[in-house]
Coordinates of C-alpha atoms in Angstrom, one line a residue:
Chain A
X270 CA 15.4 4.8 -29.4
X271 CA 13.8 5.9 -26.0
X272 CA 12.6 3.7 -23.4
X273 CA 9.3 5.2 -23.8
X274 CA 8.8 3.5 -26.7
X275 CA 10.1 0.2 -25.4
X276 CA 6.8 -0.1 -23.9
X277 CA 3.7 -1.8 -25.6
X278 CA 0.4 -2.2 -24.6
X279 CA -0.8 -5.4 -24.0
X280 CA 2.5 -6.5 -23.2
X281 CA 2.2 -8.8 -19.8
X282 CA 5.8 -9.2 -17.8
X283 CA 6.2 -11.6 -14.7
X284 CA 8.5 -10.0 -12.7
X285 CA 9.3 -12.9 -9.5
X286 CA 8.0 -14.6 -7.0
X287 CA 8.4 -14.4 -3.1
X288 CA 7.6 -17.1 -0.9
X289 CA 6.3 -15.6 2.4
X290 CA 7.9 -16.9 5.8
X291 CA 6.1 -17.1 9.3
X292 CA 9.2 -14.7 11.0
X293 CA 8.7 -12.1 7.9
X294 CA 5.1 -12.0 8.0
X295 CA 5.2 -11.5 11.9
X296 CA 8.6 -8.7 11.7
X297 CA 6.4 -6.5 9.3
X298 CA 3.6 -6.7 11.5
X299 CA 4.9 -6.1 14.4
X300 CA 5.8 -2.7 12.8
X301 CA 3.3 -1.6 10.7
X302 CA 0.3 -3.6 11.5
X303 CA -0.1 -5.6 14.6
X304 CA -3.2 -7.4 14.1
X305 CA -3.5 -10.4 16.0
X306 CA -3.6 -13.1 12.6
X307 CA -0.7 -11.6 11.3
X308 CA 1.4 -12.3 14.4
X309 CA 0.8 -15.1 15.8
X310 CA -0.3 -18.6 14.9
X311 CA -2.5 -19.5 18.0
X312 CA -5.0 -16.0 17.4
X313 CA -4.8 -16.5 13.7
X314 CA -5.9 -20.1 14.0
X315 CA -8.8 -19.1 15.8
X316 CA -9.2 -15.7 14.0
X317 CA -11.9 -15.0 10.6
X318 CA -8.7 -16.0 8.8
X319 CA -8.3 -19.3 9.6
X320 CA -4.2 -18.9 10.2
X321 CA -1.2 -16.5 10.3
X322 CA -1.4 -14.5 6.9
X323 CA 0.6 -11.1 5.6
X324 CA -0.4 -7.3 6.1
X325 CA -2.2 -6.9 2.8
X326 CA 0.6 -4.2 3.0
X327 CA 3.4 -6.8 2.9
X328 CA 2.4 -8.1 0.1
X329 CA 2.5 -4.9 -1.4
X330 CA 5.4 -3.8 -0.3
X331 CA 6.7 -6.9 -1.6
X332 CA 5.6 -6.6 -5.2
X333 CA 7.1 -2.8 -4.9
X334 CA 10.4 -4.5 -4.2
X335 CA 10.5 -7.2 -7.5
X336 CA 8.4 -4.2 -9.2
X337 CA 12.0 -2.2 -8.9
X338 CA 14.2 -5.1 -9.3
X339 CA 12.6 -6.3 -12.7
X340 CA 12.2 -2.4 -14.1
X341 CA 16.0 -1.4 -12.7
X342 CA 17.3 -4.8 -14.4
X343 CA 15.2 -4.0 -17.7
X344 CA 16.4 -0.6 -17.7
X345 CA 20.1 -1.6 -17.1
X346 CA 20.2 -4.1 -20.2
X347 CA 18.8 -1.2 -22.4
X348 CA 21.1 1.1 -21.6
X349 CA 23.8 -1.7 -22.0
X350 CA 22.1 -2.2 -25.3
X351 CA 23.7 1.7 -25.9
X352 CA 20.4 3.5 -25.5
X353 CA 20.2 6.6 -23.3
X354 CA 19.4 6.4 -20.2
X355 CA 15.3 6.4 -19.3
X356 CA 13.6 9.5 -17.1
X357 CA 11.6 7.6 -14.7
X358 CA 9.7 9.6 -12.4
X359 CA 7.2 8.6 -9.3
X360 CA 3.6 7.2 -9.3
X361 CA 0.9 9.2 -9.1
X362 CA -0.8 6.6 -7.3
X363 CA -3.3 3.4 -8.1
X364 CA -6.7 2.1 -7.9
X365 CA -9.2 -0.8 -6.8
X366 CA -6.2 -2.2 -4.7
X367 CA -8.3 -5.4 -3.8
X368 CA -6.8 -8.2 -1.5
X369 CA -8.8 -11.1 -2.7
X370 CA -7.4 -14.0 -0.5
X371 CA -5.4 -14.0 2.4
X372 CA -1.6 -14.6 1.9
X373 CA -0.8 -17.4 4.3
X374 CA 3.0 -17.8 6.1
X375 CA 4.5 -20.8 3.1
X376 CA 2.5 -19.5 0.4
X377 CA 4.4 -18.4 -2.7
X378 CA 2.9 -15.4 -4.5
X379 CA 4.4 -15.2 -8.1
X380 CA 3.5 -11.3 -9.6
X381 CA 2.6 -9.9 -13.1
X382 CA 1.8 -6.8 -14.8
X383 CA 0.0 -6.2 -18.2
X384 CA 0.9 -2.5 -19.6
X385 CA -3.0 -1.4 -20.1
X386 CA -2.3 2.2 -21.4
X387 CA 0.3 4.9 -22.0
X388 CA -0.1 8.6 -22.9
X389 CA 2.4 11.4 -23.4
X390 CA 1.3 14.4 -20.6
X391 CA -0.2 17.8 -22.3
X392 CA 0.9 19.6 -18.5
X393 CA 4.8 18.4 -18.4
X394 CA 6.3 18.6 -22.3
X395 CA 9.2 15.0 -22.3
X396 CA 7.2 12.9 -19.7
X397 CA 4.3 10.1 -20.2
X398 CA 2.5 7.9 -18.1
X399 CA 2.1 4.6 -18.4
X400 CA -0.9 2.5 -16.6
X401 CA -0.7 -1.1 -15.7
X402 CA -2.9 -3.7 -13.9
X403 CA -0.7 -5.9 -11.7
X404 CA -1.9 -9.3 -10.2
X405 CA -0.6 -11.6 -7.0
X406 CA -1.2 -15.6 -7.9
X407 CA -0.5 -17.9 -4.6
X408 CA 1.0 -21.6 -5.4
X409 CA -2.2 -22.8 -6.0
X410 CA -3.3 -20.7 -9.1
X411 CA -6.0 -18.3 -7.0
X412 CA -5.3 -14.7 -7.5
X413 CA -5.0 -13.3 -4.2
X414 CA -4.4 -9.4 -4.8
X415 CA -4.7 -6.9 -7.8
X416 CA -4.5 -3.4 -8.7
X417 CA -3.9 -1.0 -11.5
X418 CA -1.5 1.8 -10.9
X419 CA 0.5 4.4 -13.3
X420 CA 4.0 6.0 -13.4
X421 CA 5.9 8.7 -15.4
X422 CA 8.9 8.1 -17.7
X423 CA 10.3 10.3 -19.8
X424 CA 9.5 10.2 -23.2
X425 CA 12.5 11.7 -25.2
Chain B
X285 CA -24.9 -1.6 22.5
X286 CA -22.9 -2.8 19.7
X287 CA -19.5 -1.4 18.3
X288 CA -21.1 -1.2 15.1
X289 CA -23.6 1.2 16.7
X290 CA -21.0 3.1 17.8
X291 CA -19.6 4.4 14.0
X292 CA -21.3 7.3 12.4
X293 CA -21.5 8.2 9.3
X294 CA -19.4 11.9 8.6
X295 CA -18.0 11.6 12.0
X296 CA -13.6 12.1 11.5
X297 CA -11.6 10.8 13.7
X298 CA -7.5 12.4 13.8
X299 CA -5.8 8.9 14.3
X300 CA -1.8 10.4 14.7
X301 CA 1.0 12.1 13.4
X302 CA 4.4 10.5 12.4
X303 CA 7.8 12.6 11.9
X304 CA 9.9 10.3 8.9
X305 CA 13.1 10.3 10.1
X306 CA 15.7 10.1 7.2
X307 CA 17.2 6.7 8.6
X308 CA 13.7 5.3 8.6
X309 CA 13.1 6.2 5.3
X310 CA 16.0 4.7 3.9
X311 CA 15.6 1.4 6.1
X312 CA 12.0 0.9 4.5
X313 CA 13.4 1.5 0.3
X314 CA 16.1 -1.1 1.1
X315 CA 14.1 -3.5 1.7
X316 CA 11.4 -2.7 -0.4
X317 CA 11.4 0.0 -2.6
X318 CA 15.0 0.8 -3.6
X319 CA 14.8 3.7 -5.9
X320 CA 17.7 6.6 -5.7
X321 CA 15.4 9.4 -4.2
X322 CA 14.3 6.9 -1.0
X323 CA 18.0 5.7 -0.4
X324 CA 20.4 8.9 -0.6
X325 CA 20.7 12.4 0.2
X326 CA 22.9 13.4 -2.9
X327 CA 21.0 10.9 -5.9
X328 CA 17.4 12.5 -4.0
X329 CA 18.7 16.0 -4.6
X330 CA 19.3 15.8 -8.1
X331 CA 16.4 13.7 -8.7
X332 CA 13.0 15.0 -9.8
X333 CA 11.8 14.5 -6.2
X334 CA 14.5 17.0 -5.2
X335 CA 15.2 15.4 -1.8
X336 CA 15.1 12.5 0.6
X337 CA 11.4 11.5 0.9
X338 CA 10.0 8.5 2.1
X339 CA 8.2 5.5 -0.4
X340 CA 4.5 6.0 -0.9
X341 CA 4.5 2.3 0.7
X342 CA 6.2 3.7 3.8
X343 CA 3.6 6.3 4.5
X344 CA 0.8 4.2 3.6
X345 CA 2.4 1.8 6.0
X346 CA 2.7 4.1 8.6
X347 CA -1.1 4.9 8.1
X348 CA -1.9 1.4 9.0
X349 CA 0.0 1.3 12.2
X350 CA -1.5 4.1 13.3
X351 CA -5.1 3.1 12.5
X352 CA -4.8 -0.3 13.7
X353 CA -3.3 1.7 17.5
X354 CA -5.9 3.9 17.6
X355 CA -8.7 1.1 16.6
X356 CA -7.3 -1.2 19.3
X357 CA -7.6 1.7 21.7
X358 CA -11.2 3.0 20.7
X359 CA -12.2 -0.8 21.1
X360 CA -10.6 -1.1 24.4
X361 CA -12.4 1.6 26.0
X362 CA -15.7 0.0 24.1
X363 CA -15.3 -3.4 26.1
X364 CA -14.0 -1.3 29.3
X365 CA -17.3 0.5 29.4
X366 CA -18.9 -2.9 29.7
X367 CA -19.9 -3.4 26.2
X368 CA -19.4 -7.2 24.1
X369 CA -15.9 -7.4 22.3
X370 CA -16.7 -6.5 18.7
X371 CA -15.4 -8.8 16.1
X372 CA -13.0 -7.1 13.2
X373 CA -12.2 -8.7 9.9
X374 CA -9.8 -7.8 7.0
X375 CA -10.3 -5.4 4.6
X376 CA -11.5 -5.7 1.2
X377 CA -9.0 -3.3 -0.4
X378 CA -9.3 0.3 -1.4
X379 CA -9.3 3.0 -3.9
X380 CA -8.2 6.5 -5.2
X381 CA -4.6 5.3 -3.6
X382 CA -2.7 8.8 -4.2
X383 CA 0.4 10.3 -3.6
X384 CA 0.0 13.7 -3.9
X385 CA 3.2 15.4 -2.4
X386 CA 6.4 13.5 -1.6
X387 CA 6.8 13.1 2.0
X388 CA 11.0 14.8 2.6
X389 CA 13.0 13.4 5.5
X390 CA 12.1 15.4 8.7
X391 CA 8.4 15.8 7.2
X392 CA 5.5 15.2 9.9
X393 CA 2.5 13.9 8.9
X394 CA -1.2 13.6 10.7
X395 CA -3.3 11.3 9.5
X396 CA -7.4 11.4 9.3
X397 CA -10.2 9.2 8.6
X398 CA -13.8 10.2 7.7
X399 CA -16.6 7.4 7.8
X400 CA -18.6 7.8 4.2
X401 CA -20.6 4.7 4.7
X402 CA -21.6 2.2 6.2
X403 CA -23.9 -1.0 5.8
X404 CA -24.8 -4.5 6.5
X405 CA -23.7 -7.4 4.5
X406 CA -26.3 -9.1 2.4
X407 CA -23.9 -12.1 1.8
X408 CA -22.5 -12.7 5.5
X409 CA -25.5 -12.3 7.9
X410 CA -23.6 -10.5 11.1
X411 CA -21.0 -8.7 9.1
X412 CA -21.2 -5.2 8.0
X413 CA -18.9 -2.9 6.3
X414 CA -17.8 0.4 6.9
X415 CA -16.2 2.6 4.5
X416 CA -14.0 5.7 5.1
X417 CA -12.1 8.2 3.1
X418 CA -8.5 8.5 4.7
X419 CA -5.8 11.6 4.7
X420 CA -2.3 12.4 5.3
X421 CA -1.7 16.3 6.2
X422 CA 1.9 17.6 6.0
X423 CA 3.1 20.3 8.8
X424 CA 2.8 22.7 5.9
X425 CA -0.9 22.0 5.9
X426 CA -0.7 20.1 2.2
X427 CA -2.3 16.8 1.7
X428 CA 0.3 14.5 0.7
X429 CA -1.5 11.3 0.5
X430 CA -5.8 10.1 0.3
X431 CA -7.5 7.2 -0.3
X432 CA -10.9 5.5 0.4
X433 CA -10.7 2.0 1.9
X434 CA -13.3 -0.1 3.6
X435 CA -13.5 -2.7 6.7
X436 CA -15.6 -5.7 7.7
X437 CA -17.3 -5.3 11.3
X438 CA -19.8 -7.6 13.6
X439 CA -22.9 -5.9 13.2
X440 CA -24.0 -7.9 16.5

């Protein structure tokens, strides 16, 4: 059995949850976006945002990370299982990345993904690609961020 | 004069270049994207990436640190000229997100916007949104990464 067809459409995996802290949201920010309500309480409280909230890049760097941790743990147990060990290759990239709400500091953001397609490539013979729709929901049941995206994995 | 009078549409604007340093690289997949091909020299080489090359979530990263330096600037020499302190919100999102080369350890990449369009909000009287197509150029001259995103704006 490949790991290829592991995969079902329709199938809908949560894969964690990350509560976001004040001193992350501010250590990313300081780095990769300083924008004043992402670094500091006073200017976000007074800011269009209302208070200190993540780089709509932190919280997709964040889903990256459980994104890796759930497939790297699935992947482990079905190798464990005796399978062979998956192909995976990178993403081609994603679409209609949409942050929808702002991810405050406290907030926990618990992340899913529904497997919308997958089709075997006609330019690389033993890879497929797999597209997915992924979806932030904050503690309070409002989906704050969404996107659909693709990767490769081998197919043999 | 308003900022918002200041954006044209078609003008490009070069907003930086970043070298990705191989320790950078693999600080950034530690913490968020852990995958073989961002973490070590030897598992990269054999991979299908065929090196060390940086996440797509460090380079996109890197784009926003860059765009929000070079903003901050342009807007500094706005209100230095005498002109009313525009206001700024957060982005929608974006789309077409694309990876199209892997960005290898030692790599230097300028980035580019290009303002597509731009027009007043219906919904929020005083807001307006812009919306640019955005590149990543490798020292080789190959695009390595594109997308089109948008930003809110006073229009006052």
């Amino acid at each position: 059995m490949s790991y290829w067809d592991t995969i079902v459409i329709g199938e809908r995996v949560e894969i964690g949850s990350h509560r976001f802290e004040a001193a992350d949201i501010k250590r990313f920010a300081a780095k990769y976006d300083p924008q004043p309500f992402h670094l500091d309480e006073d200017a976000a409280r007074h800011s269009v945002l209302g208070g200190l909230c993540a780089s709509g890049w932190h919280t997709t760097a964040v889903w990256m990370r459980l994104n890796v941790d759930s497939q790297t743990a699935r992947i482990r147990a079905f190798v464990a299982a005796g399978n062979p060990v998956p192909k995976a290759g990178p993403s081609p990239g994603l679409k209609n990345l949409r942050w929808l709400k702002p991810v405050y500091a406290g907030d926990t953001v618990t992340f899913s993904q529904h497997v919308t397609a997958k089709r075997k490539s006609a330019s690389r013979p033993g890879w497929g690609v797999i597209e997915f729709s992924c979806e932030g929901v904050n503690q309070s049941g409002e989906t704050v961020f969404s996107f659909d995206a693709a990767a490769f994995y081998g197919t043999d």
